[in-house]
Amino acid sequence: MAPQPTPQGDSSIIVNLSEAAMHMYSAAIDALPFPEDKKFHKRADVVLSGMRKLRAALAEAASSTRPSPGVIVALSNVRQRYDSLMAHAAAAPGSSLGQQLYVARINAKLSAQELANGAGLTPELLDELEAGATPTSEQATKIKEALAALGGVPGTEHLDQPAPAPQDHPENHVNGWDQALVGEGAG
C-alpha cells in the first residue's frame, strides 16, 4: 500500500500544477493578438475560462483547514494575472458588459455580493456574465447604471473622448499653406 501524501505534500503538488498551468496561460496571453483584432476576444475568452477554473480550484485548496502559504501565493498570482487580462479585455473594443462590470467592481474594491446588492442583480448573474453570458435588456440597463455609478471601466477614458474639432478653416489655406504667410512677392 502506497503511503498517503502529507498535507504539505498535497500543497506542493497543487502549487506545482498551478505554476505549470500559469506558465501555459502566460504564454497564451503573450500570444494574444492586438485588442483591435477580431480574434482577440475569442482567444482571450478561452484563456480567461481556463484561468477561472484554476482560480476556483486554488480557492478551494486555500480554504482547506491545512495551512499552506504556497497555495495562497499561487492563488494570489492567478487572481492578479486574471484581473490584468480582464482589464485588458474590458478596455478592448467589443468587450462584454460582464468584463466591464468585473473590472469596474475590482477597481472599486467591491465583492460580487456587494455590487449585486447595489445594482439589483444576483451574484450568480455576475459570475455568469464574467464567464461570457449575455444579459437581458433589463439586466443590461442595470449593469450600465452600475458602471456609470462606479465611474466606468478604468483604462477606457480615451474611448469616450469626442474627436477634436478642426482648428483651421479651409478658406485660410492655399494648397496647405496659411494664406497670411503667402505674400505677393514670395518665392
mmCIF file of C-alpha atoms in Angstrom:
data_model
loop_
_atom_site.group_PDB
_atom_site.id
_atom_site.type_symbol
_atom_site.label_atom_id
_atom_site.label_comp_id
_atom_site.label_asym_id
_atom_site.label_seq_id
_atom_site.Cartn_x
_atom_site.Cartn_y
_atom_site.Cartn_z
ATOM 1 C CA MET A 1 0.000 0.000 0.000
ATOM 2 C CA ALA A 2 1.400 3.379 -1.020
ATOM 3 C CA PRO A 3 1.930 5.926 1.740
ATOM 4 C CA GLN A 4 -0.620 8.753 1.924
ATOM 5 C CA PRO A 5 0.770 12.122 0.897
ATOM 6 C CA THR A 6 1.222 14.574 3.709
ATOM 7 C CA PRO A 7 -0.825 17.779 3.716
ATOM 8 C CA GLN A 8 2.332 19.719 2.852
ATOM 9 C CA GLY A 9 2.952 17.240 0.001
ATOM 10 C CA ASP A 10 -0.563 17.827 -1.340
ATOM 11 C CA SER A 11 0.030 21.559 -1.250
ATOM 12 C CA SER A 12 3.316 21.185 -3.080
ATOM 13 C CA ILE A 13 1.614 19.191 -5.839
ATOM 14 C CA ILE A 14 -1.170 21.774 -6.121
ATOM 15 C CA VAL A 15 1.326 24.632 -6.322
ATOM 16 C CA ASN A 16 3.447 22.832 -8.936
ATOM 17 C CA LEU A 17 0.393 22.092 -11.087
ATOM 18 C CA SER A 18 -0.755 25.686 -10.725
ATOM 19 C CA GLU A 19 2.642 27.007 -11.779
ATOM 20 C CA ALA A 20 2.650 24.715 -14.820
ATOM 21 C CA ALA A 21 -0.831 25.865 -15.802
ATOM 22 C CA MET A 22 0.086 29.521 -15.326
ATOM 23 C CA HIS A 23 3.152 29.020 -17.496
ATOM 24 C CA MET A 24 0.868 27.873 -20.322
ATOM 25 C CA TYR A 25 -1.694 30.632 -19.700
ATOM 26 C CA SER A 26 1.043 33.264 -19.647
ATOM 27 C CA ALA A 27 2.325 32.014 -22.999
ATOM 28 C CA ALA A 28 -1.218 32.147 -24.390
ATOM 29 C CA ILE A 29 -1.715 35.672 -23.026
ATOM 30 C CA ASP A 30 1.567 36.827 -24.540
ATOM 31 C CA ALA A 31 0.474 35.379 -27.910
ATOM 32 C CA LEU A 32 -2.883 37.194 -27.964
ATOM 33 C CA PRO A 33 -3.442 39.423 -30.986
ATOM 34 C CA PHE A 34 -3.877 43.171 -30.627
ATOM 35 C CA PRO A 35 -7.150 44.140 -28.889
ATOM 36 C CA GLU A 36 -8.487 45.599 -32.152
ATOM 37 C CA ASP A 37 -8.126 42.229 -33.901
ATOM 38 C CA LYS A 38 -11.396 40.341 -34.463
ATOM 39 C CA LYS A 39 -9.856 37.212 -32.905
ATOM 40 C CA PHE A 40 -8.754 38.927 -29.681
ATOM 41 C CA HIS A 41 -11.878 38.380 -27.589
ATOM 42 C CA LYS A 42 -12.402 34.790 -28.741
ATOM 43 C CA ARG A 43 -8.850 33.844 -27.767
ATOM 44 C CA ALA A 44 -8.844 35.876 -24.553
ATOM 45 C CA ASP A 45 -12.140 34.258 -23.512
ATOM 46 C CA VAL A 46 -10.594 30.786 -23.822
ATOM 47 C CA VAL A 47 -7.690 31.784 -21.568
ATOM 48 C CA LEU A 48 -9.984 33.529 -19.079
ATOM 49 C CA SER A 49 -12.226 30.458 -18.899
ATOM 50 C CA GLY A 50 -9.293 28.207 -18.041
ATOM 51 C CA MET A 51 -7.978 30.696 -15.512
ATOM 52 C CA ARG A 52 -11.405 30.847 -13.807
ATOM 53 C CA LYS A 53 -11.229 27.070 -13.341
ATOM 54 C CA LEU A 54 -7.707 27.282 -11.939
ATOM 55 C CA ARG A 55 -8.701 30.170 -9.680
ATOM 56 C CA ALA A 56 -11.680 28.185 -8.346
ATOM 57 C CA ALA A 57 -9.554 25.103 -7.678
ATOM 58 C CA LEU A 58 -6.911 27.137 -5.851
ATOM 59 C CA ALA A 59 -9.572 28.999 -3.856
ATOM 60 C CA GLU A 60 -10.964 25.647 -2.745
ATOM 61 C CA ALA A 61 -7.485 24.422 -1.812
ATOM 62 C CA ALA A 62 -6.783 27.668 0.063
ATOM 63 C CA SER A 63 -9.984 27.292 2.064
ATOM 64 C CA SER A 64 -8.944 23.921 3.467
ATOM 65 C CA THR A 65 -8.010 23.648 7.117
ATOM 66 C CA ARG A 66 -4.453 22.645 6.241
ATOM 67 C CA PRO A 67 -2.158 25.676 6.298
ATOM 68 C CA SER A 68 -0.311 26.277 3.042
ATOM 69 C CA PRO A 69 1.344 29.581 2.217
ATOM 70 C CA GLY A 70 2.313 28.204 -1.205
ATOM 71 C CA VAL A 71 -1.311 27.684 -2.209
ATOM 72 C CA ILE A 72 -2.372 31.188 -1.190
ATOM 73 C CA VAL A 73 0.589 32.685 -3.069
ATOM 74 C CA ALA A 74 -0.364 30.672 -6.164
ATOM 75 C CA LEU A 75 -3.991 31.813 -5.809
ATOM 76 C CA SER A 76 -2.880 35.415 -5.479
ATOM 77 C CA ASN A 77 -0.718 35.130 -8.605
ATOM 78 C CA VAL A 78 -3.574 33.629 -10.630
ATOM 79 C CA ARG A 79 -6.005 36.309 -9.461
ATOM 80 C CA GLN A 80 -3.565 39.096 -10.319
ATOM 81 C CA ARG A 81 -2.903 37.757 -13.824
ATOM 82 C CA TYR A 82 -6.623 37.102 -14.355
ATOM 83 C CA ASP A 83 -7.518 40.631 -13.263
ATOM 84 C CA SER A 84 -4.857 42.050 -15.576
ATOM 85 C CA LEU A 85 -6.178 40.122 -18.583
ATOM 86 C CA MET A 86 -9.775 41.061 -17.730
ATOM 87 C CA ALA A 87 -8.761 44.728 -17.570
ATOM 88 C CA HIS A 88 -7.073 44.387 -20.960
ATOM 89 C CA ALA A 89 -10.156 42.672 -22.426
ATOM 90 C CA ALA A 90 -12.590 45.163 -20.857
ATOM 91 C CA ALA A 91 -10.697 48.092 -22.384
ATOM 92 C CA ALA A 92 -10.649 46.487 -25.831
ATOM 93 C CA PRO A 93 -13.206 47.319 -28.495
ATOM 94 C CA GLY A 94 -16.110 44.877 -28.375
ATOM 95 C CA SER A 95 -15.714 43.962 -24.707
ATOM 96 C CA SER A 96 -18.668 42.393 -22.936
ATOM 97 C CA LEU A 97 -20.678 44.073 -20.198
ATOM 98 C CA GLY A 98 -19.567 41.230 -17.927
ATOM 99 C CA GLN A 99 -15.902 42.043 -18.498
ATOM 100 C CA GLN A 100 -16.533 45.738 -17.989
ATOM 101 C CA LEU A 101 -18.524 45.175 -14.808
ATOM 102 C CA TYR A 102 -15.911 42.806 -13.377
ATOM 103 C CA VAL A 103 -13.099 45.314 -13.910
ATOM 104 C CA ALA A 104 -15.128 48.230 -12.541
ATOM 105 C CA ARG A 105 -16.059 46.122 -9.495
ATOM 106 C CA ILE A 106 -12.477 45.066 -8.797
ATOM 107 C CA ASN A 107 -11.258 48.637 -9.256
ATOM 108 C CA ALA A 108 -13.936 49.847 -6.812
ATOM 109 C CA LYS A 109 -12.867 47.133 -4.319
ATOM 110 C CA LEU A 110 -16.381 45.637 -4.188
ATOM 111 C CA SER A 111 -17.296 41.995 -3.776
ATOM 112 C CA ALA A 112 -19.701 40.397 -6.227
ATOM 113 C CA GLN A 113 -22.312 40.277 -3.453
ATOM 114 C CA GLU A 114 -21.920 43.990 -2.656
ATOM 115 C CA LEU A 115 -22.190 45.037 -6.289
ATOM 116 C CA ALA A 116 -25.116 42.712 -6.924
ATOM 117 C CA ASN A 117 -26.983 44.144 -3.943
ATOM 118 C CA GLY A 118 -26.327 47.724 -5.032
ATOM 119 C CA ALA A 119 -27.258 47.121 -8.673
ATOM 120 C CA GLY A 120 -30.329 44.966 -8.124
ATOM 121 C CA LEU A 121 -28.664 41.885 -9.603
ATOM 122 C CA THR A 122 -27.643 38.498 -8.216
ATOM 123 C CA PRO A 123 -24.062 37.391 -7.523
ATOM 124 C CA GLU A 124 -24.747 34.297 -9.633
ATOM 125 C CA LEU A 125 -25.616 36.538 -12.579
ATOM 126 C CA LEU A 126 -22.340 38.419 -12.126
ATOM 127 C CA ASP A 127 -20.466 35.087 -12.262
ATOM 128 C CA GLU A 128 -22.369 34.115 -15.416
ATOM 129 C CA LEU A 129 -21.659 37.499 -17.043
ATOM 130 C CA GLU A 130 -17.983 37.226 -16.149
ATOM 131 C CA ALA A 131 -17.987 33.843 -17.906
ATOM 132 C CA GLY A 132 -19.496 35.353 -21.066
ATOM 133 C CA ALA A 133 -23.274 35.133 -20.592
ATOM 134 C CA THR A 134 -25.387 37.752 -22.339
ATOM 135 C CA PRO A 135 -27.634 39.838 -20.077
ATOM 136 C CA THR A 136 -31.271 40.563 -20.778
ATOM 137 C CA SER A 137 -32.101 44.134 -21.786
ATOM 138 C CA GLU A 138 -33.334 44.835 -18.231
ATOM 139 C CA GLN A 139 -30.130 43.422 -16.745
ATOM 140 C CA ALA A 140 -28.032 45.347 -19.282
ATOM 141 C CA THR A 141 -29.704 48.585 -18.189
ATOM 142 C CA LYS A 142 -28.890 47.861 -14.528
ATOM 143 C CA ILE A 143 -25.317 46.952 -15.456
ATOM 144 C CA LYS A 144 -24.821 50.164 -17.420
ATOM 145 C CA GLU A 145 -26.220 52.169 -14.497
ATOM 146 C CA ALA A 146 -23.827 50.401 -12.109
ATOM 147 C CA LEU A 147 -20.901 51.027 -14.483
ATOM 148 C CA ALA A 148 -21.774 54.712 -14.661
ATOM 149 C CA ALA A 149 -22.115 54.920 -10.873
ATOM 150 C CA LEU A 150 -18.665 53.345 -10.470
ATOM 151 C CA GLY A 151 -17.113 55.769 -12.941
ATOM 152 C CA GLY A 152 -16.904 53.397 -15.897
ATOM 153 C CA VAL A 153 -14.174 50.995 -16.842
ATOM 154 C CA PRO A 154 -10.661 52.155 -15.940
ATOM 155 C CA GLY A 155 -8.478 52.481 -18.999
ATOM 156 C CA THR A 156 -11.315 53.283 -21.408
ATOM 157 C CA GLU A 157 -11.497 57.018 -20.851
ATOM 158 C CA HIS A 158 -9.879 57.608 -24.233
ATOM 159 C CA LEU A 159 -12.723 55.733 -25.943
ATOM 160 C CA ASP A 160 -15.306 58.214 -24.649
ATOM 161 C CA GLN A 161 -13.497 61.344 -25.816
ATOM 162 C CA PRO A 162 -15.114 63.183 -28.729
ATOM 163 C CA ALA A 163 -12.956 63.774 -31.758
ATOM 164 C CA PRO A 164 -11.222 67.156 -31.611
ATOM 165 C CA ALA A 165 -12.809 69.869 -33.740
ATOM 166 C CA PRO A 166 -10.706 71.159 -36.605
ATOM 167 C CA GLN A 167 -8.776 74.250 -35.573
ATOM 168 C CA ASP A 168 -8.232 75.747 -39.001
ATOM 169 C CA HIS A 169 -10.755 76.663 -41.665
ATOM 170 C CA PRO A 170 -10.087 75.577 -45.245
ATOM 171 C CA GLU A 171 -10.540 79.130 -46.564
ATOM 172 C CA ASN A 172 -7.419 80.186 -44.622
ATOM 173 C CA HIS A 173 -5.221 77.809 -46.601
ATOM 174 C CA VAL A 174 -3.943 77.742 -50.137
ATOM 175 C CA ASN A 175 -2.668 74.301 -51.063
ATOM 176 C CA GLY A 176 -1.949 73.636 -47.413
ATOM 177 C CA TRP A 177 -0.266 76.984 -46.790
ATOM 178 C CA ASP A 178 -1.595 79.567 -44.393
ATOM 179 C CA GLN A 179 -2.838 82.474 -46.517
ATOM 180 C CA ALA A 180 -1.334 85.007 -44.086
ATOM 181 C CA LEU A 181 2.124 83.595 -44.764
ATOM 182 C CA VAL A 182 1.780 83.606 -48.529
ATOM 183 C CA GLY A 183 2.824 87.008 -49.839
ATOM 184 C CA GLU A 184 2.741 88.513 -53.291
ATOM 185 C CA GLY A 185 6.484 88.525 -53.688
ATOM 186 C CA ALA A 186 7.109 85.141 -52.088
ATOM 187 C CA GLY A 187 9.287 82.819 -53.955
#
